[in-house]
CSV table of C-alpha atoms in Angstrom, one decimal:
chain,number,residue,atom,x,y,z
A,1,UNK,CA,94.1,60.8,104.5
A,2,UNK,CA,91.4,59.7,107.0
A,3,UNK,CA,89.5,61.9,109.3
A,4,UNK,CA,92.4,61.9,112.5
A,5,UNK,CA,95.3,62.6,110.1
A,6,UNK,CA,93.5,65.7,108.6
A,7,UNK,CA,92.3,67.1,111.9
A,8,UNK,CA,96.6,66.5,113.2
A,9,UNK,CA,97.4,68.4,110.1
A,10,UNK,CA,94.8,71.0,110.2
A,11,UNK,CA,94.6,71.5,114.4
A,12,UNK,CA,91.1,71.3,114.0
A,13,UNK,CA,89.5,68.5,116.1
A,14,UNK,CA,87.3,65.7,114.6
A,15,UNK,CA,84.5,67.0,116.1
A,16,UNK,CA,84.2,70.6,114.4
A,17,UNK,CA,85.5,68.8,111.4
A,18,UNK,CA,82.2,66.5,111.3
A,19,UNK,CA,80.2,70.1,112.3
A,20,UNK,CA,81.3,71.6,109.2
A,21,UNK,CA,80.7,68.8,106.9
A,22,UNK,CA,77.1,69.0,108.4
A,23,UNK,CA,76.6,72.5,108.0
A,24,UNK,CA,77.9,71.9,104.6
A,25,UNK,CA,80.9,73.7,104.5
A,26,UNK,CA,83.3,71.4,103.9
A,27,UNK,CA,82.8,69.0,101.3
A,28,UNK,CA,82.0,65.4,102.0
A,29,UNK,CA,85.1,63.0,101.5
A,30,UNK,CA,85.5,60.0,99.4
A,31,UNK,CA,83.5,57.4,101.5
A,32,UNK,CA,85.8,54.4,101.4
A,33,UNK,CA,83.3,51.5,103.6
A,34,UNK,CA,80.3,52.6,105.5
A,35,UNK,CA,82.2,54.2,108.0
A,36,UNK,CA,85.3,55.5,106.9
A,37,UNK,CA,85.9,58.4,104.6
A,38,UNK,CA,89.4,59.8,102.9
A,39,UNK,CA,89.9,63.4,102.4
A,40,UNK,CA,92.8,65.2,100.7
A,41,UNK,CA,94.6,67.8,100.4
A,42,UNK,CA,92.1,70.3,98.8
A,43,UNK,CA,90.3,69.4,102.1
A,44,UNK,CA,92.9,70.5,104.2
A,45,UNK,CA,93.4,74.0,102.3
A,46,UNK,CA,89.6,74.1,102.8
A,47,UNK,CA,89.7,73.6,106.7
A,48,UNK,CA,92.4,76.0,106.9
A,49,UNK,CA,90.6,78.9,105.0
A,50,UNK,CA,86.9,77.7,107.2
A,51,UNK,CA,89.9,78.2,110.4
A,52,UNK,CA,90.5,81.4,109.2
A,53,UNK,CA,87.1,83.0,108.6
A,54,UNK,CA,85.8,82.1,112.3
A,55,UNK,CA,88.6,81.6,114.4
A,56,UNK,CA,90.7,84.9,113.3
A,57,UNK,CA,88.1,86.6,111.0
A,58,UNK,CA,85.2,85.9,113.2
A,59,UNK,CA,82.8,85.3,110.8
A,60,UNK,CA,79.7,83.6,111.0
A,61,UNK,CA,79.1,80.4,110.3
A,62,UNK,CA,76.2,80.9,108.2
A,63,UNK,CA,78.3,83.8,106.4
A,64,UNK,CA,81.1,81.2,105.8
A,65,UNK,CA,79.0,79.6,104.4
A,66,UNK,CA,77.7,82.2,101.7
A,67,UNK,CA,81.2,83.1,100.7
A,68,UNK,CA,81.9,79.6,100.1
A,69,UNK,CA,79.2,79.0,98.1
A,70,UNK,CA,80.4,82.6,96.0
A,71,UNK,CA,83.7,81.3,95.6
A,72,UNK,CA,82.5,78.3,94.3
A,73,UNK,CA,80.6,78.9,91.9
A,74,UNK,CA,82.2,78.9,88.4
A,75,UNK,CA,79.2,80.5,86.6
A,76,UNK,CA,79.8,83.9,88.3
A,77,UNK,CA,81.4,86.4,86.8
A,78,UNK,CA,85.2,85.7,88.1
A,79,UNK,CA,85.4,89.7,89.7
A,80,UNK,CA,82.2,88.4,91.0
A,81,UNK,CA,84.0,85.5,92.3
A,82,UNK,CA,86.7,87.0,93.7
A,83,UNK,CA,84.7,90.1,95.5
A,84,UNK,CA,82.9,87.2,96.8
A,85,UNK,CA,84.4,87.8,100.5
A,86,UNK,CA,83.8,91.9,100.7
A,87,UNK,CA,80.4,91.1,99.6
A,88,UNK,CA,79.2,88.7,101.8
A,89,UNK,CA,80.9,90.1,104.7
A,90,UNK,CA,79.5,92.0,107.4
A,91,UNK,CA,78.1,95.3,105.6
A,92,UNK,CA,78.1,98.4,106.6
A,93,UNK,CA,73.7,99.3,106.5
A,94,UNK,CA,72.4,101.3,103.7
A,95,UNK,CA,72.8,104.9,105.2
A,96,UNK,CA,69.5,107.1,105.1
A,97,UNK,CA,69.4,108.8,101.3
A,98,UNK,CA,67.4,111.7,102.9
A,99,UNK,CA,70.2,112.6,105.1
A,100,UNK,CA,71.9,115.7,103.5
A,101,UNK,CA,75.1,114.5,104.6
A,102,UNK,CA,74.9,111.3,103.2
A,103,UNK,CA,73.2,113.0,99.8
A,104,UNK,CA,76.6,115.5,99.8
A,105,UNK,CA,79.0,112.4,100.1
A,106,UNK,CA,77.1,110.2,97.6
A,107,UNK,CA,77.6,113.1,94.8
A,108,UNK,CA,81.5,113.4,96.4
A,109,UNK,CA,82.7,110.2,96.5
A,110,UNK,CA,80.9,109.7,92.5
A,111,UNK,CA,82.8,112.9,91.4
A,112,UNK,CA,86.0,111.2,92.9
A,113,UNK,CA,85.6,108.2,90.7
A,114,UNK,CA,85.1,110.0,87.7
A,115,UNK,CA,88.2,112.3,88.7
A,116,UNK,CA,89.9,108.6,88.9
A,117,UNK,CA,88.7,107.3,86.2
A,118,UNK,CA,87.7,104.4,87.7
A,119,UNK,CA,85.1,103.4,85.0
A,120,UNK,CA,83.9,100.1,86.4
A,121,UNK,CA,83.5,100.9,90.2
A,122,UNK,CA,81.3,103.6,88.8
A,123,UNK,CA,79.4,101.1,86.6
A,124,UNK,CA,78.9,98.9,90.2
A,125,UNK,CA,78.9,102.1,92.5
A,126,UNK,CA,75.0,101.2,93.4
A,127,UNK,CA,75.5,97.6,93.9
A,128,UNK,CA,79.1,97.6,95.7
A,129,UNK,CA,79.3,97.6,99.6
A,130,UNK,CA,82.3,99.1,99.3
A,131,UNK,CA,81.0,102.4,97.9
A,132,UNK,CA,78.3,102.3,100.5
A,133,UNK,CA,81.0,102.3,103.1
A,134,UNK,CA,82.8,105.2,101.6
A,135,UNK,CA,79.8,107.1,101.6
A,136,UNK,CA,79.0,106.3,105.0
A,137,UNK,CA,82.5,107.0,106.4
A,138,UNK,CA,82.5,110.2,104.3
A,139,UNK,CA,79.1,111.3,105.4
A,140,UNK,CA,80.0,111.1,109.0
A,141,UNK,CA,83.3,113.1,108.6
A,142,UNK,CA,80.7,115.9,106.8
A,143,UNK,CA,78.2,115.8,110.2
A,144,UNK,CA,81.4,116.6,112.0
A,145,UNK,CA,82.2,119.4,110.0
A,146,UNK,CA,85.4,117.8,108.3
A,147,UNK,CA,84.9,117.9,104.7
A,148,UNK,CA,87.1,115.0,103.0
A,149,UNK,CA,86.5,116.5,99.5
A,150,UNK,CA,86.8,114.3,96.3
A,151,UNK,CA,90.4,116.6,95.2
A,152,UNK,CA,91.8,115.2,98.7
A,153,UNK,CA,91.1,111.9,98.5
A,154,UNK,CA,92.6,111.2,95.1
A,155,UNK,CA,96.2,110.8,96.5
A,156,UNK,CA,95.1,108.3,98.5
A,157,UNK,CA,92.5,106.8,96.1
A,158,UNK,CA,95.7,106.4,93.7
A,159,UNK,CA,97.9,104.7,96.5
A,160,UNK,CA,95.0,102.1,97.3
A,161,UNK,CA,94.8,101.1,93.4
A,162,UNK,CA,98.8,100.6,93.5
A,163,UNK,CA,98.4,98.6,97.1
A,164,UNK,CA,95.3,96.7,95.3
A,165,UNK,CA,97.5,95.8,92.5
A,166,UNK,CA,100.1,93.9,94.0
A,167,UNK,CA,97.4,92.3,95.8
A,168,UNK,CA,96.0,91.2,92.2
A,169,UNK,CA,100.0,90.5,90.7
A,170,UNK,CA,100.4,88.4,94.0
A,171,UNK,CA,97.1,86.5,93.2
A,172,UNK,CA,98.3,85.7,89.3
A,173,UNK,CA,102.0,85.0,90.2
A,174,UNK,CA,102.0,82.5,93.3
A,175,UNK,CA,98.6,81.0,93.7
A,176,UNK,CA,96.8,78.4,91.7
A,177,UNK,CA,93.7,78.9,89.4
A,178,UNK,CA,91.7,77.0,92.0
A,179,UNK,CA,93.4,78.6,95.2
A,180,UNK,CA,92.4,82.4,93.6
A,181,UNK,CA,89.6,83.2,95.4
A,182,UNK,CA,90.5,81.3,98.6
A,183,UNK,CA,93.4,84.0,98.7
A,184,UNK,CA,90.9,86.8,98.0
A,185,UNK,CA,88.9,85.5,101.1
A,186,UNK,CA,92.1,85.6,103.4
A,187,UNK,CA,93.3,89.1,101.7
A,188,UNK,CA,89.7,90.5,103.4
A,189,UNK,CA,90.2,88.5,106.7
A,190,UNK,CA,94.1,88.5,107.6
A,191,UNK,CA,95.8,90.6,105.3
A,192,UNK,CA,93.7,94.1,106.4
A,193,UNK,CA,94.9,94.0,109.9
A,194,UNK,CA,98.8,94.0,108.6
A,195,UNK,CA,98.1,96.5,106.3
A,196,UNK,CA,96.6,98.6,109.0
A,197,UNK,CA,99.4,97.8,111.2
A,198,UNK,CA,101.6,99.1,109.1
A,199,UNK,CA,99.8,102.1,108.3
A,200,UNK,CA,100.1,103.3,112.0
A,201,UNK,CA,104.1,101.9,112.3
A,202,UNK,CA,104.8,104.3,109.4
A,203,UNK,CA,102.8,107.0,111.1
A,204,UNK,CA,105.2,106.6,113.8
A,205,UNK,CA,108.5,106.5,111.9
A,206,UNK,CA,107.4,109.4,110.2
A,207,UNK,CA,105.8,111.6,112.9
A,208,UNK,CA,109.2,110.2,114.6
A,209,UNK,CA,111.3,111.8,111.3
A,210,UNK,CA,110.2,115.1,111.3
A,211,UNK,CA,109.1,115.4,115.1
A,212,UNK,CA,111.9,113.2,116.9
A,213,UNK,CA,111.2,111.1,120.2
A,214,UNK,CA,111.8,113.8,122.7
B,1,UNK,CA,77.5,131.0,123.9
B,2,UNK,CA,75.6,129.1,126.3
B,3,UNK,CA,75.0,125.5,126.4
B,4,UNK,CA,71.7,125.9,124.5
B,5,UNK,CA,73.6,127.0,121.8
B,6,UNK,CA,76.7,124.7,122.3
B,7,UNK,CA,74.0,121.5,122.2
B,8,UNK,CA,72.2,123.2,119.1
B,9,UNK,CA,75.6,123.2,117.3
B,10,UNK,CA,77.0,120.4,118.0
B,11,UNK,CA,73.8,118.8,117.7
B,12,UNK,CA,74.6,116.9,121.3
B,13,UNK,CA,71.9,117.2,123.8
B,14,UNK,CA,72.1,119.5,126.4
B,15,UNK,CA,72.0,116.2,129.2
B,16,UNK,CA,74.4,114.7,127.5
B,17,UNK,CA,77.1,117.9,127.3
B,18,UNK,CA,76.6,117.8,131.4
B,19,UNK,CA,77.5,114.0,131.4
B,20,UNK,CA,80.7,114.7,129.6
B,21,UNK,CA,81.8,117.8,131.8
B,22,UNK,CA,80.8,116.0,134.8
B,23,UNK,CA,83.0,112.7,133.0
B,24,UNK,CA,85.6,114.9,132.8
B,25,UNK,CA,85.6,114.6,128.4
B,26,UNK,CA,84.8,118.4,128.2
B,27,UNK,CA,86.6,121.4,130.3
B,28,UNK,CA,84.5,123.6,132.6
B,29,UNK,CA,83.1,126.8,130.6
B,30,UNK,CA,83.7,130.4,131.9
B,31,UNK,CA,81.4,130.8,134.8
B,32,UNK,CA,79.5,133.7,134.0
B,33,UNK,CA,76.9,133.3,137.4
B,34,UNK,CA,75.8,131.0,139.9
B,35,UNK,CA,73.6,129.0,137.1
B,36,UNK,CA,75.3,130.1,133.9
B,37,UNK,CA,78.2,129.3,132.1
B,38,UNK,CA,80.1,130.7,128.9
B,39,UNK,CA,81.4,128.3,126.0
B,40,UNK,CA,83.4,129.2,123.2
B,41,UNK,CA,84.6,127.8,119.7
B,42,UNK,CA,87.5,125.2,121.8
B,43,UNK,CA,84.8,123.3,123.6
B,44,UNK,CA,82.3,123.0,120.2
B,45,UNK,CA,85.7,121.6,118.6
B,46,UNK,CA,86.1,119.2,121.3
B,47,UNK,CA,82.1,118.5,121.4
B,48,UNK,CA,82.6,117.2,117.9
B,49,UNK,CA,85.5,114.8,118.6
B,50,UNK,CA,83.8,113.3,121.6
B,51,UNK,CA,81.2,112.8,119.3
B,52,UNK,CA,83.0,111.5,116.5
B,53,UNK,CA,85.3,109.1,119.1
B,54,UNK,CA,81.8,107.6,120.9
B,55,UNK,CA,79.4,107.4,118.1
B,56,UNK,CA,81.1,106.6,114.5
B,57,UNK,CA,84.6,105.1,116.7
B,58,UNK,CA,82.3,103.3,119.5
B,59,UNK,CA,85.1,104.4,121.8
B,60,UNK,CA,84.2,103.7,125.2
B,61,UNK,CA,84.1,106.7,127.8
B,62,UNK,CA,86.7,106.0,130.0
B,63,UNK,CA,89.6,105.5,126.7
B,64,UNK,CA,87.9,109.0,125.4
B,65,UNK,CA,89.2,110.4,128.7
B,66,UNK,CA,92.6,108.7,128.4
B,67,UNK,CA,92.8,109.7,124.8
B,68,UNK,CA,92.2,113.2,125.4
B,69,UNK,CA,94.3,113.5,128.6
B,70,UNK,CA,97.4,112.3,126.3
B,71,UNK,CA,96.3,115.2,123.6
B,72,UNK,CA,96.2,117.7,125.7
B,73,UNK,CA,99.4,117.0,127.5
B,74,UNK,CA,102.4,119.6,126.5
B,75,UNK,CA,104.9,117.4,128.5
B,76,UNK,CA,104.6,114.3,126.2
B,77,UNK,CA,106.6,114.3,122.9
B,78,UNK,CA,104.6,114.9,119.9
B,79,UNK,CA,105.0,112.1,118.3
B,80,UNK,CA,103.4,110.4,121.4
B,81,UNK,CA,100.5,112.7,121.6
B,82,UNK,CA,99.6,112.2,117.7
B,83,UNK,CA,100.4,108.3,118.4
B,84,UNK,CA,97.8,108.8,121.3
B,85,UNK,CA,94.9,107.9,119.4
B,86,UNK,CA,96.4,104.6,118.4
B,87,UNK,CA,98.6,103.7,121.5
B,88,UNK,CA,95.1,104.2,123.5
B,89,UNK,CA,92.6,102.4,121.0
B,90,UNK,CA,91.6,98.9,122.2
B,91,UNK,CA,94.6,96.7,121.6
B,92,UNK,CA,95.3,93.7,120.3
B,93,UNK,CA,96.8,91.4,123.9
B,94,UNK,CA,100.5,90.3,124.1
B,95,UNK,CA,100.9,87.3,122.0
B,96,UNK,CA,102.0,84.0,124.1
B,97,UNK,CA,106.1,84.4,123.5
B,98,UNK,CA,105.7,80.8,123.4
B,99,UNK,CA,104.3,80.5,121.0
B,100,UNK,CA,106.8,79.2,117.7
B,101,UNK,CA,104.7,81.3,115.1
B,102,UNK,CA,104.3,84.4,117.0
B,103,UNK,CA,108.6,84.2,117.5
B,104,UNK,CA,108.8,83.6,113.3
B,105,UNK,CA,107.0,86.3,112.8
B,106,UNK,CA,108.3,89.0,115.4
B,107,UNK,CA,111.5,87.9,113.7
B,108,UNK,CA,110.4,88.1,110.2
B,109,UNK,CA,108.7,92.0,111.3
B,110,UNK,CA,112.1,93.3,111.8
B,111,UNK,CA,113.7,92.3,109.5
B,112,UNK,CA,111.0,94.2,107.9
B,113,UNK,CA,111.7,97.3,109.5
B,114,UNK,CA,115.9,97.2,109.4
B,115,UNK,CA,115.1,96.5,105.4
B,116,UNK,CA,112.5,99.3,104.9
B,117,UNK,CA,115.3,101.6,107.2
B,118,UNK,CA,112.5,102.8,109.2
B,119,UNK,CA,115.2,103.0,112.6
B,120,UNK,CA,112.6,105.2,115.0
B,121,UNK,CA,109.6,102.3,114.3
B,122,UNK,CA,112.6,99.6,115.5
B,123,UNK,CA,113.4,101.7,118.7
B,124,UNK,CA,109.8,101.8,119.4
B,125,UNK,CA,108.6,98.1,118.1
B,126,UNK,CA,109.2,96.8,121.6
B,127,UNK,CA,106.5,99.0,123.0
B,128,UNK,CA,104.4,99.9,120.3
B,129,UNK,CA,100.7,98.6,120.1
B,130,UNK,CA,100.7,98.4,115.9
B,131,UNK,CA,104.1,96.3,115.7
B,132,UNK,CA,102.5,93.9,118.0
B,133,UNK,CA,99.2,94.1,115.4
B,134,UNK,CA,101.9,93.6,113.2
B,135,UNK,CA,102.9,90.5,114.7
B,136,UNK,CA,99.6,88.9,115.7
B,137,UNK,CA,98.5,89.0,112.3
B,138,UNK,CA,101.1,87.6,110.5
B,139,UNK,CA,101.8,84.5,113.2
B,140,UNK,CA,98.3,84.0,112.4
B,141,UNK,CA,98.9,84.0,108.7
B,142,UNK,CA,101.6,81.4,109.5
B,143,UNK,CA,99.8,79.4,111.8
B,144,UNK,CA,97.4,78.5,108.6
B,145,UNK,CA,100.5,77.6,106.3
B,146,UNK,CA,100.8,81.1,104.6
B,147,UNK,CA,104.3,82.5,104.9
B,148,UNK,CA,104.1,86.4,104.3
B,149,UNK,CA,107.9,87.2,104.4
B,150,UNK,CA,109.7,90.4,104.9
B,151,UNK,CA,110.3,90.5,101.7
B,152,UNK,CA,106.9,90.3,100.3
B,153,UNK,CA,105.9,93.2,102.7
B,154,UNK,CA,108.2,96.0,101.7
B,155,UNK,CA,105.9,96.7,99.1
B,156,UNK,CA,103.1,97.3,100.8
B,157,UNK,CA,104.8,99.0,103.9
B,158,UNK,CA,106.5,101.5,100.9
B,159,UNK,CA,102.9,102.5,100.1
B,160,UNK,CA,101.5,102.6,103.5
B,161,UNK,CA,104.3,105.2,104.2
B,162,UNK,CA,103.3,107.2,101.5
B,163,UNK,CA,100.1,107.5,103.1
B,164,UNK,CA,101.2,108.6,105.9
B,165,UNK,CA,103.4,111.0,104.7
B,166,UNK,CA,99.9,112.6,103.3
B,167,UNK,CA,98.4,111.7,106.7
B,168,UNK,CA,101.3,114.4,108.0
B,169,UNK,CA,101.3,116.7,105.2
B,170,UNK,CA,97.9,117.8,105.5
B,171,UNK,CA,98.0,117.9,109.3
B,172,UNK,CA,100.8,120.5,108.5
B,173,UNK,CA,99.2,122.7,105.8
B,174,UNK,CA,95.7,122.7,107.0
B,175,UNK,CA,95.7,122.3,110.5
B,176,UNK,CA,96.5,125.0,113.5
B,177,UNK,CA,98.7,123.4,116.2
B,178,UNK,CA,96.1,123.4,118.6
B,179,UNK,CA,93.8,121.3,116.2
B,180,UNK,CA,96.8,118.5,115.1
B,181,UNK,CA,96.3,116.2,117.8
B,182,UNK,CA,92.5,115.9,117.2
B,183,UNK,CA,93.3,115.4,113.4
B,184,UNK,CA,95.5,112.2,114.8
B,185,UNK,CA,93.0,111.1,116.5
B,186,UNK,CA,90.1,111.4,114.0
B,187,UNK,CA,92.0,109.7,111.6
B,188,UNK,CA,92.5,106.5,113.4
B,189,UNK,CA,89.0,106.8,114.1
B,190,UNK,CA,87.2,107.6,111.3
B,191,UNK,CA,89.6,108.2,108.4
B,192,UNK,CA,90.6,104.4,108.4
B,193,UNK,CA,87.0,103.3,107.5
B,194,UNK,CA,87.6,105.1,104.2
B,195,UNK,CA,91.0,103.6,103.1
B,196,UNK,CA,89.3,100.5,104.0
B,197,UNK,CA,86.9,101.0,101.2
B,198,UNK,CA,89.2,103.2,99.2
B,199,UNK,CA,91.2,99.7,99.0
B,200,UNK,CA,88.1,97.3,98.5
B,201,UNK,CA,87.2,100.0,95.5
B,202,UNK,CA,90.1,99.8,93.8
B,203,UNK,CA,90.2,96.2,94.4
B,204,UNK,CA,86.9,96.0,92.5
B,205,UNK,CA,88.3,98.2,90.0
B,206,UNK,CA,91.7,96.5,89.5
B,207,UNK,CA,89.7,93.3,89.2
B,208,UNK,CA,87.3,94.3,86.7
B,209,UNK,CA,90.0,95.6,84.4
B,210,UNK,CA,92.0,92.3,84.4
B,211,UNK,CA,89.3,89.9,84.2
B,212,UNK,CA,86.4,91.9,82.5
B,213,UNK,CA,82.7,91.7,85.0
B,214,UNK,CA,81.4,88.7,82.2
């Protein structure tokens, strides 16, 4: 298709279309004379995903980008590949390791993996922003004076494995090898906010259960 | 104690304890003389959530006010003043009715709800913030070509009401009735940050286990 038939399909208009392919986040398309170029449909998918990020994720376009480039890239390690998104995206800072809180939730939230058994998010605890942010979140519920201990978090430790596993069955069931970590990049971006949306509607129906409207 | 002692405790300053009284945030302590005034364990409890709501939630002043005024108000229902938190955080805006994906998707969403059988989240869905989130996020899902039925939800809504059924279970077994609607409102505010990273963690894990990290 040329350039006005993929920015009808995608909503995106020619001009941001030629702005990614400049910035390099789309890839160029097959240049049929010197100034006409035909893209396809892997380009459209691409669009849609770049759509995604910034319009509804609000990512950067330099962090686009990165995550891109992660996804991309068939010589990392595919877990690699498919953390790509959570790893490149905005991170939470590395909390101060003097802080006695944060030293108290560090050896916490390590005892809960053990107590999990979660054997390889131990082996990449020091590297994985997504430790970091549990240690964060749990050191600033300890400053507070609520201690979320490792023994209470387990429960819901065990419900985010089974949530994270039809995530992963989802991922090997209806998408393509080459779509995989496209879907992992929109299961960080659009898929959180359901899941958060429907965390808080069954708070509702069940504070509504056993409490009732009036 | 006096406010020396309040500020050393909670470990706000003793300027910024006046600002909240004067806000309105923090109740009046027992007047004890002209310049002095008593505070008590009640006002370092609600010291902490202020806290907690401004700092780690970056909750503006005025929605602290209008979270606390709905806590603290014996009239409303319960379920209302532990929904407070949420019905009063910073919304997502009213989709355009319009708009053909937004009416897909409010359709597909109950659907949702009369198959999961939650009937007190479909009384409410008409007025509740986190259906609309509910909404918003799956139109915007659509909108990019990705169709995220009913049906492929019920899973994940299953789960998320398990959580939430811990969510109320500890508010019940740990918590004095004085305390629950604080509890509510710390976990929208700083508990979600965790299951966020609870679900990147196990996502990590899951990963790792199918794939290997070579």
């Amino acid at each position: 298709m040329r350039l006005a038939e993929l920015s009808e399909r995608s909503g995106v208009s020619t001009a941001t279309i030629k702005y990614y392919l400049r910035e390099g986040l789309l890839a160029p398309g097959r240049q049929v004379n010197t100034t006409t170029s035909e893209y396809d449909e892997e380009h459209l998918r691409r669009l849609r995903l770049i759509r995604a990020m910034i319009q509804v994720g609000r990512i950067p376009v330099a962090t686009v980008r990165e995550v891109l480039t992660h996804v991309d890239d068939d010589s990392l390690p595919r877990t690699v590949r498919l953390g790509a998104a959570v790893w490149a995206l905005p991170q939470v800072p590395e909390p101060d390791a003097d802080d006695e809180f944060v030293q108290g939730s560090r050896v916490a939230m390590e005892e809960l993996l053990g107590t999990l058994g979660w054997t390889h998010a131990q082996s990449l605890a020091s590297l994985s922003p997504a430790f970091r942010s549990l240690v964060v979140a749990a050191a600033a519920l300890r400053r507070l004076g609520y201690d979320w201990s490792a023994e209470r978090l387990v429960p819901y430790a065990r419900l985010m494995h089974q949530v994270a596993e039809l995530d992963l069955d989802f991922m090997e069931a209806h998408v393509s090898e080459a779509e995989k970590a496209e879907v992992a990049v929109l299961g960080v971006v659009l898929v959180e906010p359901m899941l958060r949306a429907l965390h808080h509607l069954a708070q509702e129906e069940e504070s509504a259960r056993r409490y009732g409207l009036e």
